[in-house]
XYZ file of C-alpha atoms in Angstrom:
741
model
C -14.433 -25.699 6.200
C -11.243 -27.588 5.393
C -7.832 -26.101 4.710
C -7.977 -27.514 1.175
C -11.177 -25.517 0.529
C -9.392 -22.332 1.563
C -6.384 -23.103 -0.625
C -8.583 -23.943 -3.601
C -10.433 -20.639 -3.248
C -7.111 -18.808 -2.813
C -5.863 -20.094 -6.187
C -9.204 -19.823 -7.964
C -9.875 -16.190 -7.067
C -6.508 -14.680 -6.191
C -4.064 -16.869 -8.115
C -1.907 -17.900 -5.144
C -1.029 -21.448 -4.139
C -0.047 -20.803 -0.524
C -0.805 -18.420 2.308
C 1.542 -15.786 3.621
C 2.656 -15.894 7.239
C -0.326 -15.492 9.547
C -3.036 -15.508 6.892
C -4.103 -19.129 7.330
C -4.514 -18.798 11.116
C -6.535 -15.579 10.817
C -8.755 -17.082 8.124
C -9.336 -20.245 10.151
C -10.324 -18.193 13.210
C -12.684 -16.089 11.085
C -14.269 -19.143 9.463
C -14.771 -20.593 12.953
C -16.824 -17.523 13.895
C -14.243 -15.870 16.186
C -13.536 -12.169 16.392
C -10.028 -11.285 15.213
C -7.524 -8.461 15.215
C -4.868 -8.550 12.480
C -1.847 -6.256 12.704
C 0.073 -6.795 9.481
C 2.436 -4.432 7.657
C 1.511 -2.751 4.399
C 1.742 -5.330 1.640
C 1.432 -8.190 4.125
C -1.856 -9.486 2.708
C -4.432 -8.132 5.178
C -7.280 -7.919 2.672
C -7.310 -11.640 1.870
C -7.817 -12.313 5.587
C -11.403 -11.069 5.302
C -12.042 -11.348 1.559
C -11.417 -15.091 1.311
C -13.635 -16.027 4.316
C -16.348 -13.837 2.803
C -16.352 -16.104 -0.276
C -16.607 -19.274 1.799
C -19.268 -18.177 4.299
C -22.999 -17.772 3.831
C -24.248 -14.206 3.575
C -22.489 -10.912 2.878
C -19.494 -9.366 4.606
C -19.670 -5.665 5.439
C -16.329 -3.895 5.084
C -16.006 -0.553 6.879
C -13.469 1.657 5.111
C -12.591 5.318 5.795
C -11.843 6.391 2.237
C -13.916 6.388 -0.927
C -10.806 5.848 -3.071
C -9.896 2.781 -1.038
C -13.379 1.291 -1.491
C -13.348 1.856 -5.221
C -9.876 0.372 -5.682
C -10.612 -2.767 -3.698
C -13.982 -3.340 -5.361
C -12.382 -2.882 -8.786
C -9.682 -5.438 -7.975
C -12.225 -7.926 -6.580
C -14.368 -7.696 -9.703
C -11.298 -8.257 -11.858
C -10.828 -11.518 -9.945
C -14.418 -12.567 -10.612
C -15.713 -11.768 -7.108
C -19.088 -10.142 -6.469
C -18.334 -6.894 -4.646
C -19.742 -3.383 -4.479
C -19.563 -0.184 -2.460
C -22.263 2.145 -1.193
C -21.215 5.719 -0.561
C -22.031 9.369 -1.242
C -20.734 9.275 -4.829
C -23.734 7.208 -5.973
C -27.098 8.559 -7.051
C -30.432 7.208 -5.860
C -30.988 4.864 -8.817
C -27.462 3.433 -8.677
C -27.779 2.854 -4.936
C -31.122 1.129 -5.446
C -29.748 -1.193 -8.108
C -26.708 -2.132 -6.036
C -28.918 -2.779 -3.029
C -31.091 -5.056 -5.150
C -28.016 -6.960 -6.350
C -27.123 -7.524 -2.697
C -30.588 -8.861 -1.935
C -30.416 -11.083 -5.025
C -27.319 -12.789 -3.634
C -24.976 -11.531 -6.369
C -22.681 -9.728 -3.923
C -20.359 -11.166 -1.267
C -18.550 -8.029 -0.030
C -20.091 -4.603 0.545
C -17.836 -1.617 1.331
C -19.295 1.273 3.339
C -18.033 4.310 5.249
C -18.672 4.425 9.022
C -21.088 7.349 8.548
C -23.186 5.352 6.073
C -23.196 2.250 8.268
C -25.227 3.864 11.047
C -27.616 5.876 8.907
C -31.140 4.867 9.908
C -32.132 3.896 6.371
C -29.025 1.742 5.918
C -29.566 -0.032 9.242
C -33.096 -0.896 8.124
C -31.650 -2.273 4.897
C -29.078 -4.312 6.822
C -31.804 -5.917 8.892
C -33.567 -6.978 5.697
C -30.273 -8.388 4.380
C -29.657 -10.240 7.650
C -33.067 -11.894 7.522
C -33.015 -12.715 3.822
C -29.349 -13.534 3.075
C -27.432 -13.285 6.318
C -24.467 -11.200 7.439
C -21.280 -13.274 7.487
C -19.184 -10.720 9.330
C -17.915 -7.173 9.716
C -14.396 -6.184 8.666
C -13.031 -2.897 10.038
C -10.249 -1.791 7.723
C -7.664 0.804 8.885
C -8.770 -0.051 12.428
C -6.155 2.238 14.017
C -8.556 5.083 13.163
C -10.686 3.969 16.118
C -7.967 4.784 18.660
C -7.117 8.279 19.858
C -3.602 6.910 20.450
C -3.283 6.014 16.775
C -1.608 8.257 14.222
C -4.796 8.901 12.252
C -7.613 8.953 14.825
C -11.061 9.612 13.338
C -13.885 10.443 15.754
C -16.515 8.874 13.465
C -14.823 5.500 14.003
C -15.711 5.608 17.710
C -19.329 4.765 16.960
C -18.310 1.380 15.538
C -18.807 -0.116 19.005
C -22.516 -0.018 18.111
C -21.948 -2.922 15.723
C -21.538 -5.252 18.682
C -24.703 -3.923 20.276
C -26.786 -4.210 17.113
C -25.347 -7.524 15.892
C -23.907 -9.289 18.966
C -23.595 -12.679 17.248
C -21.926 -11.528 14.016
C -18.117 -11.959 14.104
C -15.883 -8.950 13.550
C -12.280 -8.503 12.413
C -10.192 -5.358 12.784
C -7.222 -4.833 10.470
C -4.419 -2.282 10.392
C -0.805 -1.970 9.317
C 0.452 0.062 12.260
C -0.459 -0.217 15.928
C 1.607 -0.122 19.088
C 0.551 -2.358 21.972
C -1.414 0.506 23.497
C -3.272 1.122 20.222
C -3.996 -2.610 19.814
C -5.568 -2.753 23.259
C -7.632 0.344 22.494
C -8.873 -1.117 19.184
C -10.034 -4.329 20.875
C -11.775 -2.336 23.603
C -13.416 0.214 21.300
C -14.729 -2.446 18.908
C -15.789 -4.644 21.857
C -14.105 -7.681 20.345
C -14.968 -10.883 22.216
C -12.021 -13.190 22.951
C -10.417 -12.196 19.641
C -7.733 -14.136 17.840
C -4.912 -11.583 17.707
C -2.149 -11.796 15.136
C 0.717 -9.319 15.239
C 3.031 -9.859 12.282
C 6.597 -8.678 12.136
C 6.803 -5.021 11.180
C 10.054 -5.668 9.353
C 9.914 -4.939 5.616
C 13.089 -6.583 4.299
C 12.788 -5.101 0.816
C 12.802 -1.464 1.968
C 16.052 0.460 2.110
C 16.028 3.248 4.735
C 18.268 6.301 4.701
C 18.389 9.833 6.111
C 19.940 12.759 4.229
C 20.630 16.130 5.897
C 19.100 19.209 4.325
C 21.862 21.617 3.348
C 20.262 24.711 1.890
C 17.207 25.032 -0.349
C 18.950 24.609 -3.691
C 21.260 21.791 -2.644
C 18.400 19.920 -0.995
C 16.321 20.208 -4.145
C 19.247 19.002 -6.279
C 19.575 15.976 -3.986
C 15.852 15.311 -4.349
C 15.997 15.588 -8.141
C 19.019 13.279 -8.256
C 17.216 10.708 -6.098
C 14.181 10.681 -8.408
C 16.243 10.474 -11.599
C 18.115 7.478 -10.192
C 14.910 5.704 -9.241
C 12.911 3.376 -11.432
C 9.122 3.422 -11.372
C 6.543 5.385 -9.441
C 7.216 7.354 -6.283
C 5.791 9.699 -3.666
C 7.386 12.869 -2.297
C 5.845 13.989 1.002
C 5.958 17.640 2.078
C 4.644 19.401 5.189
C 2.752 22.240 3.537
C 0.536 22.802 0.517
C 2.841 25.599 -0.605
C 5.849 23.281 -0.582
C 3.875 20.645 -2.531
C 3.075 23.102 -5.298
C 6.644 24.463 -5.428
C 8.306 21.053 -5.615
C 5.861 19.560 -8.146
C 6.281 22.590 -10.414
C 10.098 22.509 -10.219
C 10.167 18.773 -10.918
C 8.030 19.278 -14.029
C 10.368 22.036 -15.194
C 13.224 19.559 -14.803
C 11.550 16.907 -16.919
C 9.938 14.779 -14.196
C 6.275 13.838 -14.693
C 5.052 15.057 -11.285
C 1.667 16.227 -10.020
C 0.480 17.697 -6.688
C -1.987 16.416 -4.116
C -3.191 18.304 -1.034
C -6.424 19.216 0.731
C -6.525 22.654 -0.888
C -7.170 21.202 -4.348
C -10.729 20.552 -5.472
C -12.124 17.053 -5.059
C -12.100 16.690 -8.830
C -8.436 17.692 -9.155
C -7.371 15.393 -6.326
C -9.271 12.473 -7.803
C -7.902 13.083 -11.302
C -4.315 13.429 -10.065
C -4.571 10.300 -7.956
C -5.992 8.346 -10.894
C -3.235 9.541 -13.243
C -0.544 8.482 -10.771
C -2.108 5.104 -9.991
C -2.404 4.345 -13.707
C 1.241 5.226 -14.383
C 0.401 8.237 -16.531
C 2.786 10.239 -14.320
C 5.756 9.082 -12.254
C 5.737 11.169 -9.079
C 3.031 12.290 -6.667
C 4.086 15.265 -4.549
C 1.739 15.360 -1.596
C 0.953 16.257 1.958
C 0.035 13.413 4.292
C -3.560 13.939 3.115
C -2.555 11.489 0.397
C -1.907 7.831 0.821
C -4.023 5.929 3.325
C -5.667 3.026 1.584
C -3.757 3.482 -1.673
C -3.401 0.003 -3.144
C -0.687 0.717 -5.734
C 1.822 -2.106 -5.107
C 4.677 -0.991 -7.379
C 5.767 2.245 -5.674
C 9.551 2.151 -5.957
C 10.431 5.099 -3.712
C 8.952 7.263 -0.973
C 10.806 10.462 -0.092
C 9.976 12.581 2.946
C 11.293 15.941 1.813
C 10.172 17.411 5.124
C 10.312 15.874 8.589
C 7.298 13.623 9.443
C 5.370 14.319 12.650
C 5.622 10.888 14.270
C 7.177 7.453 13.812
C 3.863 5.708 13.231
C 2.967 8.064 10.417
C 6.450 7.745 8.922
C 6.302 3.948 9.002
C 2.851 3.990 7.364
C 3.843 6.509 4.688
C 7.252 5.023 3.874
C 5.608 1.593 3.874
C 3.659 2.533 0.751
C 6.832 1.675 -1.112
C 7.457 -1.884 -2.260
C 4.149 -3.505 -1.414
C 4.863 -6.002 -4.191
C 7.950 -7.219 -2.327
C 10.388 -5.702 -4.824
C 13.337 -3.572 -3.651
C 12.341 0.023 -2.890
C 13.849 3.125 -1.270
C 12.654 5.190 1.696
C 14.502 8.482 2.097
C 14.018 11.087 4.817
C 15.480 14.584 4.501
C 16.434 15.895 7.953
C 16.041 19.658 8.225
C 15.923 21.270 11.637
C 13.908 24.147 10.247
C 11.036 21.697 9.859
C 10.978 21.272 13.640
C 9.726 24.797 14.153
C 6.989 24.281 11.561
C 5.773 21.126 13.281
C 5.993 22.712 16.735
C 3.812 25.544 15.459
C 1.263 23.020 14.167
C 1.312 21.233 17.532
C 0.625 24.529 19.297
C -2.554 24.856 17.224
C -4.081 21.823 18.969
C -6.806 23.598 20.941
C -10.251 22.710 22.208
C -12.685 23.902 19.484
C -15.232 24.947 22.109
C -13.046 26.800 24.622
C -10.015 27.597 22.437
C -7.874 26.377 25.332
C -4.724 24.363 24.540
C -5.148 20.599 24.576
C -2.105 20.137 26.788
C -2.173 16.325 26.896
C -2.387 16.046 23.097
C 0.309 18.682 22.658
C 2.596 16.878 25.102
C 2.170 13.550 23.303
C 2.734 15.204 19.918
C 5.942 16.828 21.204
C 7.273 13.462 22.356
C 6.329 11.846 19.052
C 8.275 14.588 17.271
C 11.315 13.930 19.485
C 11.106 10.248 18.541
C 11.243 11.147 14.846
C 14.320 13.314 15.424
C 15.888 10.487 17.435
C 15.299 8.154 14.488
C 16.735 10.648 11.988
C 19.783 11.443 14.116
C 20.275 7.833 15.196
C 23.387 6.064 14.026
C 22.220 2.581 14.962
C 20.499 0.285 12.464
C 17.388 2.086 11.199
C 15.320 -1.085 11.472
C 16.312 -1.537 15.090
C 14.948 1.924 15.860
C 11.732 1.569 13.855
C 10.836 -1.919 15.021
C 11.556 -1.179 18.677
C 8.919 1.544 18.503
C 6.374 -1.178 17.776
C 7.694 -3.415 20.541
C 9.641 -5.720 18.220
C 13.261 -6.560 18.973
C 15.633 -6.545 16.017
C 19.254 -7.537 16.402
C 20.592 -4.873 14.052
C 22.887 -5.009 11.018
C 20.029 -5.318 8.539
C 22.414 -4.669 5.601
C 19.677 -2.558 4.012
C 19.933 0.895 5.558
C 22.500 3.682 5.386
C 23.769 3.104 8.918
C 24.389 -0.599 8.328
C 25.902 -0.268 4.868
C 28.246 2.539 5.914
C 28.760 1.783 9.624
C 30.541 4.291 11.833
C 33.553 3.340 13.964
C 32.564 1.711 17.269
C 33.782 2.787 20.686
C 33.268 1.219 24.090
C 31.018 3.546 26.061
C 30.235 1.136 28.884
C 31.609 3.474 31.571
C 29.613 6.445 30.285
C 26.514 4.243 30.017
C 26.964 3.141 33.637
C 27.179 6.774 34.704
C 24.024 7.624 32.788
C 22.010 4.638 34.064
C 23.224 5.198 37.614
C 21.930 8.755 37.409
C 18.546 7.479 36.202
C 18.430 5.157 39.221
C 19.464 7.891 41.700
C 16.687 10.203 40.427
C 14.131 7.407 41.086
C 13.327 6.944 37.348
C 11.148 10.070 37.315
C 12.831 12.245 34.680
C 13.620 12.432 30.984
C 16.966 12.404 29.187
C 17.419 16.181 29.198
C 17.355 16.408 32.984
C 19.706 13.417 33.419
C 22.214 15.026 31.040
C 21.991 18.317 32.943
C 22.932 16.490 36.154
C 25.815 14.603 34.544
C 27.245 17.808 33.087
C 27.027 19.635 36.428
C 24.250 22.071 35.522
C 22.930 24.519 38.141
C 19.583 24.930 36.417
C 16.585 25.708 38.595
C 15.060 22.238 38.086
C 18.321 20.548 39.167
C 18.557 22.684 42.322
C 14.823 22.374 43.086
C 15.134 18.580 43.388
C 18.518 18.801 45.179
C 20.054 16.833 42.319
C 23.195 18.938 42.618
C 23.856 16.866 45.766
C 23.874 13.539 43.881
C 27.156 11.681 43.445
C 26.550 11.675 39.683
C 26.319 15.497 39.505
C 29.087 16.747 37.238
C 30.727 13.382 36.548
C 30.066 13.747 32.823
C 31.660 17.134 32.162
C 34.251 15.504 29.906
C 31.597 14.696 27.298
C 29.676 17.194 25.164
C 25.936 17.737 25.269
C 25.571 16.143 21.818
C 27.576 13.089 22.878
C 25.373 12.499 25.922
C 22.252 12.939 23.786
C 23.632 10.434 21.324
C 24.293 7.947 24.135
C 20.771 8.442 25.547
C 19.206 7.755 22.139
C 21.394 4.719 21.597
C 20.573 3.215 25.003
C 16.861 3.437 24.166
C 17.344 2.150 20.608
C 19.375 -0.825 21.854
C 16.775 -1.701 24.487
C 19.148 -0.918 27.358
C 16.764 1.715 28.671
C 12.997 2.173 28.406
C 11.156 5.422 27.661
C 7.503 6.053 28.519
C 5.073 7.013 25.747
C 2.820 9.292 27.796
C 4.245 12.467 26.314
C 6.817 13.040 29.067
C 9.434 10.532 27.846
C 10.405 9.404 31.343
C 13.380 7.028 31.404
C 12.915 3.663 33.128
C 15.500 0.987 33.909
C 14.998 -2.589 32.715
C 16.815 -5.890 33.190
C 19.391 -5.009 30.554
C 20.067 -1.692 32.269
C 21.096 -3.518 35.435
C 23.278 -5.917 33.423
C 25.196 -2.889 32.114
C 25.556 -1.412 35.588
C 26.793 -4.766 36.948
C 29.379 -4.899 34.149
C 27.658 -7.979 32.673
C 26.981 -6.262 29.342
C 29.164 -3.888 27.342
C 27.837 -0.876 25.459
C 29.329 -0.136 22.056
C 28.415 3.167 20.486
C 28.820 4.075 16.800
C 30.623 7.395 16.666
C 29.544 10.012 14.136
C 32.531 11.295 12.151
C 30.772 14.012 10.195
C 28.022 13.729 7.595
C 28.255 10.619 5.449
C 27.331 10.814 1.792
C 24.146 9.087 0.725
C 24.774 5.465 -0.090
C 21.854 5.064 -2.475
C 23.881 6.215 -5.464
C 26.422 3.500 -4.793
C 23.883 0.705 -4.428
C 23.700 -1.516 -7.477
C 20.160 -2.420 -8.417
C 21.395 -4.447 -11.372
C 20.200 -8.026 -11.256
C 22.039 -10.977 -12.711
C 19.208 -11.984 -15.021
C 19.764 -11.796 -18.781
C 19.144 -8.555 -20.641
C 16.554 -10.231 -22.885
C 14.436 -11.003 -19.813
C 14.400 -7.312 -18.930
C 13.407 -6.527 -22.509
C 10.530 -9.010 -22.289
C 9.447 -7.566 -18.958
C 9.181 -4.089 -20.528
C 7.117 -5.479 -23.419
C 4.792 -7.245 -20.985
C 4.539 -4.078 -18.907
C 3.559 -2.065 -21.988
C 0.870 -4.604 -22.867
C -0.441 -4.441 -19.283
C -0.593 -0.644 -19.478
C -2.509 -0.732 -22.782
C -5.017 -3.263 -21.440
C -5.431 -1.233 -18.253
C -6.028 1.992 -20.166
C -8.600 0.265 -22.331
C -10.512 -0.935 -19.287
C -9.956 2.241 -17.245
C -8.260 0.384 -14.385
C -4.807 0.678 -12.768
C -2.151 -1.586 -14.360
C -1.610 -3.565 -11.148
C -5.237 -4.709 -11.288
C -4.360 -6.672 -14.437
C -1.172 -8.236 -13.011
C 1.310 -7.165 -10.350
C 4.954 -6.455 -11.133
C 5.847 -9.628 -9.259
C 3.662 -11.661 -11.638
C 5.155 -9.901 -14.684
C 8.675 -10.619 -13.429
C 7.807 -14.275 -12.987
C 6.206 -14.289 -16.426
C 9.306 -12.774 -18.028
C 11.617 -15.243 -16.314
C 9.560 -18.431 -16.806
C 8.088 -17.477 -20.207
C 5.033 -19.781 -20.182
C 3.600 -20.559 -23.614
C 0.763 -22.915 -22.697
C -2.355 -22.332 -20.598
C -1.245 -25.008 -18.172
C 2.056 -23.267 -17.485
C 0.517 -19.787 -17.462
C -1.947 -20.888 -14.761
C 0.984 -21.790 -12.508
C 2.078 -18.159 -12.243
C 1.491 -16.544 -8.857
C -1.409 -14.100 -9.128
C -3.144 -15.856 -12.028
C -6.597 -17.059 -11.035
C -9.276 -18.592 -13.229
C -10.733 -15.332 -14.519
C -7.380 -13.752 -15.347
C -6.261 -16.920 -17.093
C -9.362 -16.764 -19.262
C -9.129 -13.037 -19.907
C -5.432 -12.325 -20.420
C -3.389 -15.456 -21.102
C -3.645 -15.209 -24.890
C -2.375 -11.662 -25.173
C 0.560 -12.109 -22.819
C 1.624 -15.470 -24.277
C 1.585 -13.936 -27.745
C 4.182 -11.403 -26.592
C 6.263 -14.175 -25.013
C 6.225 -16.303 -28.167
C 7.123 -13.344 -30.345
C 9.963 -12.549 -27.945
C 11.251 -16.120 -28.153
C 11.474 -15.771 -31.923
C 13.958 -12.929 -31.410
C 15.705 -14.453 -28.371
C 15.387 -18.268 -28.609
C 15.745 -19.956 -25.204
C 19.233 -21.447 -25.019
C 18.087 -24.807 -23.674
C 15.614 -25.455 -26.498
C 16.629 -27.158 -29.704
C 14.818 -26.471 -32.953
C 12.295 -29.276 -32.647
C 11.443 -28.327 -29.085
C 10.899 -24.728 -30.054
C 8.681 -25.739 -32.951
C 6.643 -27.906 -30.576
C 6.169 -24.999 -28.163
C 4.930 -22.831 -31.004
C 2.438 -25.461 -32.090
C 1.107 -25.801 -28.541
C 0.795 -22.085 -27.987
C -2.684 -20.710 -27.626
C -2.149 -17.758 -29.965
C 0.834 -18.387 -32.310
C 1.133 -14.793 -33.520
C 4.812 -15.265 -34.119
C 4.052 -17.825 -36.857
C 1.018 -16.232 -38.442
C 0.904 -12.534 -39.152
C -1.684 -10.495 -37.327
C -3.614 -9.679 -40.514
C -3.708 -13.246 -41.814
C -4.839 -14.745 -38.510
C -7.647 -12.178 -38.296
C -8.764 -12.982 -41.841
C -8.759 -16.695 -41.021
C -11.114 -15.961 -38.143
C -13.315 -13.798 -40.379
C -13.566 -16.504 -43.058
C -14.712 -19.086 -40.511
C -17.215 -16.629 -38.981
C -18.703 -15.788 -42.406
C -19.033 -19.523 -43.086
C -21.457 -19.720 -40.176
C -19.226 -20.850 -37.324
C -19.816 -19.277 -33.901
C -17.202 -17.966 -31.493
C -16.745 -21.216 -29.550
C -16.474 -23.301 -32.712
C -13.828 -21.009 -34.187
C -11.876 -21.041 -30.937
C -12.004 -24.815 -30.697
C -11.096 -25.337 -34.340
C -8.159 -22.905 -34.257
C -6.980 -23.835 -30.745
C -7.663 -20.290 -29.549
C -9.509 -18.853 -26.605
C -12.948 -17.314 -27.303
C -11.618 -13.950 -26.042
C -9.005 -14.005 -28.805
C -11.644 -14.649 -31.468
C -13.644 -11.672 -30.152
C -10.487 -9.539 -30.330
C -9.896 -10.563 -33.960
C -13.435 -9.575 -34.955
C -13.279 -6.236 -33.119
C -9.960 -5.415 -34.788
C -11.408 -6.315 -38.182
C -14.339 -3.942 -37.640
C -11.931 -1.212 -36.519
C -9.963 -1.798 -39.724
C -13.086 -1.139 -41.804
C -14.377 -4.680 -42.480
C -18.180 -4.871 -42.689
C -19.286 -7.694 -40.382
C -22.830 -8.758 -39.597
C -22.791 -8.707 -35.802
C -26.335 -9.951 -35.204
C -24.997 -13.413 -34.322
C -22.592 -11.846 -31.835
C -24.905 -9.336 -30.186
C -28.687 -9.617 -30.377
C -30.239 -6.623 -32.220
C -32.164 -5.478 -29.146
C -28.935 -5.484 -27.118
C -27.184 -3.571 -29.880
C -29.852 -0.869 -29.579
C -29.204 -0.430 -25.859
C -25.440 -0.194 -26.404
C -25.945 2.367 -29.196
C -28.080 4.476 -26.827
C -25.370 4.266 -24.167
C -22.744 5.364 -26.693
C -24.828 8.387 -27.660
C -25.262 9.258 -23.969
C -21.770 8.827 -22.510
C -19.595 8.659 -25.638
C -17.116 6.002 -26.681
C -13.898 7.186 -25.039
C -14.114 5.030 -21.926
C -15.046 1.348 -21.891
C -15.279 1.475 -18.101
C -17.845 4.304 -18.228
C -19.888 2.385 -20.784
C -19.664 -0.814 -18.748
C -20.806 0.997 -15.598
C -23.534 2.907 -17.455
C -24.908 -0.379 -18.764
C -24.951 -1.625 -15.143
C -22.520 -4.448 -15.901
C -25.246 -6.334 -17.819
C -23.290 -6.307 -21.079
C -19.855 -7.874 -21.586
C -16.789 -5.896 -22.613
C -16.697 -7.921 -25.854
C -20.247 -6.893 -26.775
C -19.499 -3.268 -25.971
C -16.203 -3.261 -27.888
C -17.575 -4.569 -31.143
C -20.664 -2.310 -31.183
C -18.471 0.647 -30.217
C -16.192 -0.163 -33.168
C -19.173 -0.118 -35.573
C -20.507 3.085 -33.976
C -17.136 4.824 -34.296
C -16.849 3.821 -37.965
C -20.292 5.280 -38.601
C -19.263 8.524 -36.902
C -16.177 8.980 -39.078
C -16.610 11.384 -42.026
C -16.548 9.913 -45.506
């Protein structure tokens, strides 16, 4: 398979003309039949790494996904791009499962999403063997692969059985994908999945578009006022994470009282309520989701503008994953963490509940690791170095600091030379044989006579008491900074033992200086002072809002999230470039063949109407007139009513949809829309030439069964055998008949 084939498929189905960093290499390895492991940050384009090869290879690709919501979202988006995809899970009845299985065997499906529990059900394995013999299995994709590792932040025991895939299908290639994995977790994933000589790609964990900040909690009311102020300043959707269900309900209720469209999400709600709330948030019916960490994994919403941790997260990996749900579309977004030391006791209590379910004995190893992970979160929150430096170092990535997009970099503290103190600290680590954590080293430096110090005779060391001139907090700050700057290494086994590295010895030999930012009291949040104003013209922003409203209306009509129609990035490009011909519209990033066919007319009509009000400065009158003549749907020149009547006149004169479209230089979809709108307006139209009478009967029966409120429900009920256009026009007639005289 050539690179040009991959690029052609990328544009045809996904609307992109080039690969993101790492995608091409992963796809090439997958197409060559190699196993692969892709570690790419949220929004980095992981899905295309298995979806595109699935389109180019013979057979179906099985995608293992841990969440039903994730399956449904991805399948919905794939279908919108004209790709045969389906999911099989517990939400489907027997008949629906049978029909989807038959579609797979008929070769109409390229990607099948399943949960790990379903994958190894005896009946499903029998079905897979039939599929393998009849159609072939192109590969297995393990999404959210960190769930397979007990060292990951969201370990799921049911994922452990995925090693059976290799035993059952030894020759079928497999790819694991996740957004967050330390080196230890990556090794565990490869081992647990039994990947054979995998191509491993670890992308940078740096998300340039995310702004990180930490705000101290200062009383219940003041903290809530800060939260409310943050949300009111923000544009677009957001998530507020809380530790407890009680806090979720309190915050969501207070936000609603203060005029914020907010809804709750936690495990204590019914499945129906959780699903409804998630759907409302994804479809932009509400602005804010207030949730526990039960919400979020696999959520595909790309236009989340802010993520606020109102309570302290439990570990860095979880925080990176949760905060990373902001700005997946690459647009600027905010990640705020509220630091409250009261939250520490809550988390410590939760850690203490980690017991063996059989013996009720404490799981000491898990508790120890969880305690260290909590200390790492506090270190991040209290850190006064570049936030990115701290986050990325956790994942083994070195960042040079001064990211210019976090609170510590934008409002830097004064720097002092702490080389001498650092040498004292590192010397003490060396003299204790690198066997202790920061707390014990600080005790020695400050001359403590604690039992542990005396037990190891560390009161006899030359470094005992040489740091009495510095406070406990100052030494703690230095210890954190040495680790954050890579001048000292800390083990991740739960004990947090300090180890010297090459840079440590450079400091001790006076070959490297240590500068420490000094905290001068609590700094005010810098988010309020950050200007999110762009230099683009106001009329472009106005057009963007009009395009966004159209996207929302289309999405509501089809019962899909707005981003499934077009991403914010595509709308921004559309507003700035203002294409008015199909050729130019097709050049937009994110516009593939199906979306060009389905949506170009409606969006270009808005653009042309906008240009009537705000003529482009570089166009003279003749140029503008030419653009209008070339436009697919010149609604700005012809009123909506008159253009519909022109379509009706041609239809009643015996012309079919394609002929009308060709004669009027319209797309067939636009002609359908005209006729549907005419029926809705009360025009009596003979639809037998549009929809065969026997097909009308089936649609009428569906309308009587499921009602006419949701096109998506009708489409699904009719098993996707009838087009949206057919359903729309018969629904319009049916609704007119239902109206009282």
